[in-house]
Coordinates of N, CA and C in Angstrom, one line a residue:
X1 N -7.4 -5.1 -2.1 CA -8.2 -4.4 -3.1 C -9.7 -4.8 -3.0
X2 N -9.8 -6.0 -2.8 CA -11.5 -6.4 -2.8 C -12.0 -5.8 -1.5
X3 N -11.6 -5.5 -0.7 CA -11.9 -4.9 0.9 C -12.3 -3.4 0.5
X4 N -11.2 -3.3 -0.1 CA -11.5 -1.4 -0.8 C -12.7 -1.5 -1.2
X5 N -12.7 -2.1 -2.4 CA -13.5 -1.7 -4.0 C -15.4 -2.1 -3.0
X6 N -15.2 -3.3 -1.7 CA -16.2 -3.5 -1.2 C -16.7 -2.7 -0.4
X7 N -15.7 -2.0 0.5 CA -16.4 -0.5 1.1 C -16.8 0.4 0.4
X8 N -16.1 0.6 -0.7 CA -16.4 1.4 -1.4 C -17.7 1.9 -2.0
X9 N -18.0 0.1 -2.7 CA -19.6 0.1 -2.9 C -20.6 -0.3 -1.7
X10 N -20.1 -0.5 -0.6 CA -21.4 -0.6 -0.1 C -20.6 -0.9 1.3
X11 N -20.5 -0.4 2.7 CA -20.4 -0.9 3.6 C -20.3 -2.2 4.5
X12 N -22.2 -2.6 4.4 CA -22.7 -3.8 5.0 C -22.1 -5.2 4.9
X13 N -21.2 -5.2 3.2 CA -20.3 -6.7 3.4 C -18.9 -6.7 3.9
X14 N -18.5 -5.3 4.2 CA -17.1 -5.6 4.7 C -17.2 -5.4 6.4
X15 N -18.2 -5.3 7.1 CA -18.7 -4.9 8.8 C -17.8 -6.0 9.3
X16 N -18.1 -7.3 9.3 CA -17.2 -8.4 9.7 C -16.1 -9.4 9.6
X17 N -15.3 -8.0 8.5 CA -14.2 -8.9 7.4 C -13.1 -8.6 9.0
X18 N -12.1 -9.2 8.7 CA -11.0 -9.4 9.7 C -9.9 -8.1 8.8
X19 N -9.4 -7.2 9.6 CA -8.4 -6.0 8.4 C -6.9 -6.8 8.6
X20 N -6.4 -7.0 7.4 CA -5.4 -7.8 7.1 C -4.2 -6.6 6.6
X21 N -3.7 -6.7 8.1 CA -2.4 -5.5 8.5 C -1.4 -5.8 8.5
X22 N 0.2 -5.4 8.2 CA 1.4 -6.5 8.8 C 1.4 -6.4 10.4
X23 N 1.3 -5.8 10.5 CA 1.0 -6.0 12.2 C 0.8 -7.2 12.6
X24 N -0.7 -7.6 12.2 CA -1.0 -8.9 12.6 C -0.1 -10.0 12.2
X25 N 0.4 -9.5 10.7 CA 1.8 -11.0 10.7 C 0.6 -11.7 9.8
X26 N 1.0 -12.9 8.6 CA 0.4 -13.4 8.2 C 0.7 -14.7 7.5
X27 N 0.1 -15.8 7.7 CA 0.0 -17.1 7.6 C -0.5 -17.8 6.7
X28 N -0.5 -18.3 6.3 CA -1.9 -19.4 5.0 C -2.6 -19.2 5.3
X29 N -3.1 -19.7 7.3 CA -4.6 -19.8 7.8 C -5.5 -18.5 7.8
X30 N -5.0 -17.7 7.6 CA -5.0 -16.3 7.6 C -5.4 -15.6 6.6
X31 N -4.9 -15.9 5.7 CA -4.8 -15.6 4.1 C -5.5 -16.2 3.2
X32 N -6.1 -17.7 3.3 CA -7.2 -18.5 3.0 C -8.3 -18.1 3.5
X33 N -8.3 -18.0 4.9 CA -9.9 -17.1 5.7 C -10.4 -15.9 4.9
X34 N -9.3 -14.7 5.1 CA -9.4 -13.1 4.3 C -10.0 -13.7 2.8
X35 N -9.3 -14.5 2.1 CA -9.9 -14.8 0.8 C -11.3 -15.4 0.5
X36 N -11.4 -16.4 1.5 CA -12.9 -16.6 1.3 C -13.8 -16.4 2.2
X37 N -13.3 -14.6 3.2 CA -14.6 -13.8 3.7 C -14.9 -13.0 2.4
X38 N -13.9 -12.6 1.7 CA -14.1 -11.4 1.0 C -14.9 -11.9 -0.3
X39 N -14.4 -13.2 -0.5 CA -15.2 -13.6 -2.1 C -16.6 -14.1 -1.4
X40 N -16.9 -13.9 -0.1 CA -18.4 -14.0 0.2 C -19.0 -13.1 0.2
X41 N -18.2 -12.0 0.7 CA -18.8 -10.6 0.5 C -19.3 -9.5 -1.0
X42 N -18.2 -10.4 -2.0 CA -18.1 -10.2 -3.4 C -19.4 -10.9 -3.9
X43 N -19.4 -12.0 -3.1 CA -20.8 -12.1 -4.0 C -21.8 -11.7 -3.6
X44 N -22.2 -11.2 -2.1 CA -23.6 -10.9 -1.7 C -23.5 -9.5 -2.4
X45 N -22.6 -8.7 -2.4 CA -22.6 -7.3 -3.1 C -22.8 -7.6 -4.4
X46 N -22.9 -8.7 -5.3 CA -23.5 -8.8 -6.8 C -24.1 -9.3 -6.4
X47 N -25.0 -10.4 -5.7 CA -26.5 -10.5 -5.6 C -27.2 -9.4 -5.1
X48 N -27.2 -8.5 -4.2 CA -27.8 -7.4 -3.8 C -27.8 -6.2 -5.1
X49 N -27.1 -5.6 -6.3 CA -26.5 -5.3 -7.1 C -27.6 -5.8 -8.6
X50 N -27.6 -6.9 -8.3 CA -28.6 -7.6 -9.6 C -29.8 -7.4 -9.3
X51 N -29.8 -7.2 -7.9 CA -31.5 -7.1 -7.4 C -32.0 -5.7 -7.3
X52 N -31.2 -4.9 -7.5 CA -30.9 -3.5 -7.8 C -31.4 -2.8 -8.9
X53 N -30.8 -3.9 -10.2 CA -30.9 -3.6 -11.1 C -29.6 -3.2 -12.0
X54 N -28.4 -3.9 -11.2 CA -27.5 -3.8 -11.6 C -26.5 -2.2 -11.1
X55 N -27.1 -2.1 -10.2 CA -26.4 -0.4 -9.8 C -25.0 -1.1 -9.0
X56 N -24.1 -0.2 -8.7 CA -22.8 -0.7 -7.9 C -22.3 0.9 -7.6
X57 N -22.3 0.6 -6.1 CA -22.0 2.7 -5.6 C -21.0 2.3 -5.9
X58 N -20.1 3.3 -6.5 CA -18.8 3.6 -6.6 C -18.0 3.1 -8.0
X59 N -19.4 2.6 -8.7 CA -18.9 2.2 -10.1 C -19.9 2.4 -11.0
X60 N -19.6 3.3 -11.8 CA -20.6 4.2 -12.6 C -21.5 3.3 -13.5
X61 N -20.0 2.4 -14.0 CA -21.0 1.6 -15.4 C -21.8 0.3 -15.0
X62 N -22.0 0.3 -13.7 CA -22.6 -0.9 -13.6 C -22.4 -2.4 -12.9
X63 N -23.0 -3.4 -13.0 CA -22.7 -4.6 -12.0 C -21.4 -5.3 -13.2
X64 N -21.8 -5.2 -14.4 CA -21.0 -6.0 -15.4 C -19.7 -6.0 -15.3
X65 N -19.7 -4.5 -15.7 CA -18.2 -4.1 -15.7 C -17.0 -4.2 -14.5
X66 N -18.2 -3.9 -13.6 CA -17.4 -4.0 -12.2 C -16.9 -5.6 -11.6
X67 N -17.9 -6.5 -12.2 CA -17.4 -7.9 -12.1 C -16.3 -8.4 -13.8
X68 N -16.0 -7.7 -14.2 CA -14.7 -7.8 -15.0 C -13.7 -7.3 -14.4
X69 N -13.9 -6.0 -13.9 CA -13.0 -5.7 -13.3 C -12.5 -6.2 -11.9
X70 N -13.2 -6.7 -10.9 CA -12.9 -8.2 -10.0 C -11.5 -8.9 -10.9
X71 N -12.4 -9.1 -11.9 CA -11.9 -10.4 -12.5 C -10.2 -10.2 -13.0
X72 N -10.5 -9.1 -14.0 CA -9.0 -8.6 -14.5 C -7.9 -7.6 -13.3
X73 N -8.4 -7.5 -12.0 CA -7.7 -7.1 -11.2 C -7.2 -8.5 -10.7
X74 N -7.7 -9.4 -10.2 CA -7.3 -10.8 -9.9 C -5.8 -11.6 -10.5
X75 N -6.7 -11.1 -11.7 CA -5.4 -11.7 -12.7 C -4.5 -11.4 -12.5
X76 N -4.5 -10.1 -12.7 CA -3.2 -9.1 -13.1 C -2.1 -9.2 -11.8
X77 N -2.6 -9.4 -10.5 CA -2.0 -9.8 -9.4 C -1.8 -11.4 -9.2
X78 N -2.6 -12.5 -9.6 CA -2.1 -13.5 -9.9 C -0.4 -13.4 -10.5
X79 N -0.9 -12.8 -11.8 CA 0.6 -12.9 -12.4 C 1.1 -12.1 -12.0
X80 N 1.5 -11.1 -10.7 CA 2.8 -10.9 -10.3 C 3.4 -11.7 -9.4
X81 N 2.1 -12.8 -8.9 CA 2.9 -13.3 -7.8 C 3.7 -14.8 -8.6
X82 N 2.9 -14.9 -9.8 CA 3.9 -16.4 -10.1 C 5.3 -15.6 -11.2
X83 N 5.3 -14.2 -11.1 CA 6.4 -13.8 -12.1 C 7.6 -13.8 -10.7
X84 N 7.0 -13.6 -9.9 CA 7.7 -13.6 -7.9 C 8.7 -14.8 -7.4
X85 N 7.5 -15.7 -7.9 CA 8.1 -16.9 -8.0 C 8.7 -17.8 -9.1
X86 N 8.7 -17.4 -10.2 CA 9.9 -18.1 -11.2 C 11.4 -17.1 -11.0
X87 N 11.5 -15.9 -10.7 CA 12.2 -15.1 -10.3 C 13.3 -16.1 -9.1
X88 N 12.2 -16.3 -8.0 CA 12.7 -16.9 -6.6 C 13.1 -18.3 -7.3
X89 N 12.9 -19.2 -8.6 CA 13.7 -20.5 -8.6 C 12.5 -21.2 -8.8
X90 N 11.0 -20.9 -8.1 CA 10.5 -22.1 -7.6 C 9.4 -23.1 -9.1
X91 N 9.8 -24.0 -9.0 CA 9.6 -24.5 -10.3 C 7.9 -25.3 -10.2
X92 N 6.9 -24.9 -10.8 CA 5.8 -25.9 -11.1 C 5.3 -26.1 -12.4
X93 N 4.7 -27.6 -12.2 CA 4.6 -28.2 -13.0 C 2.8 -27.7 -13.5
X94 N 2.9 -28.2 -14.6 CA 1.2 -27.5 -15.1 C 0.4 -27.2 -14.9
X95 N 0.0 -28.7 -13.8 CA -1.1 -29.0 -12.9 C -1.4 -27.9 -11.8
X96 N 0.2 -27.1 -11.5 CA 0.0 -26.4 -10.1 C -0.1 -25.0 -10.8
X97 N 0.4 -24.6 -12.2 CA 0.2 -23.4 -12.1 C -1.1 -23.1 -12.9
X98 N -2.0 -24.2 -13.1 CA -3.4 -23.7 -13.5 C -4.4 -24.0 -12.2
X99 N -3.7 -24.6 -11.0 CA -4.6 -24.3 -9.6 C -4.6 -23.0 -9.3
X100 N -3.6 -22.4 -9.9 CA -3.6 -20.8 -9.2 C -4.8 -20.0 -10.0
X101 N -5.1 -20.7 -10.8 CA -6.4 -19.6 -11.7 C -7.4 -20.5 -11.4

């Protein structure tokens, strides 16, 4: 979704993302990389964005909203992956399920 919502508004930070297909099969090392090309690209598209004046193509109301909505799209798939995993058995302790936020 951040690869979308990043084309969507603007091209230039998704040119060198890696496309994360099952084809390619995927790994940690893989899935750590993807996550922090994309949250690099997430933020030059709000620094460029703020320098703008707050415009965001593809999002009418603005740089604000659209970094809430980052935010509460995040979430909302955080928690399906740990509802995935109390389902599956796997048990953590406090410490680990507030590393996931």
């Amino acid at each position: 979704m951040r690869r979308y919502k990043l084309e969507k508004a603007d091209k230039t930070p998704t040119a060198g993302l890696f496309p994360m297909e099952r084809k390619h099969g995927h790994d940690r090392a893989m899935l750590e990389n993807s996550f922090r090309e994309t949250g690099e690209a997430v933020e030059e598209l709000i620094r460029r964005s703020a320098a703008d004046g707050g415009r965001v193509k593809g999002f009418k109301r603005g740089l604000l909203p659209f970094i809430g909505f980052l935010i509460a799209y995040e979430a909302h798939h955080r928690g399906h992956a740990m509802h995935a995993l109390k389902q599956a058995k796997v048990k953590f302790d406090s410490r680990q399920r507030m590393a996931l936020w």
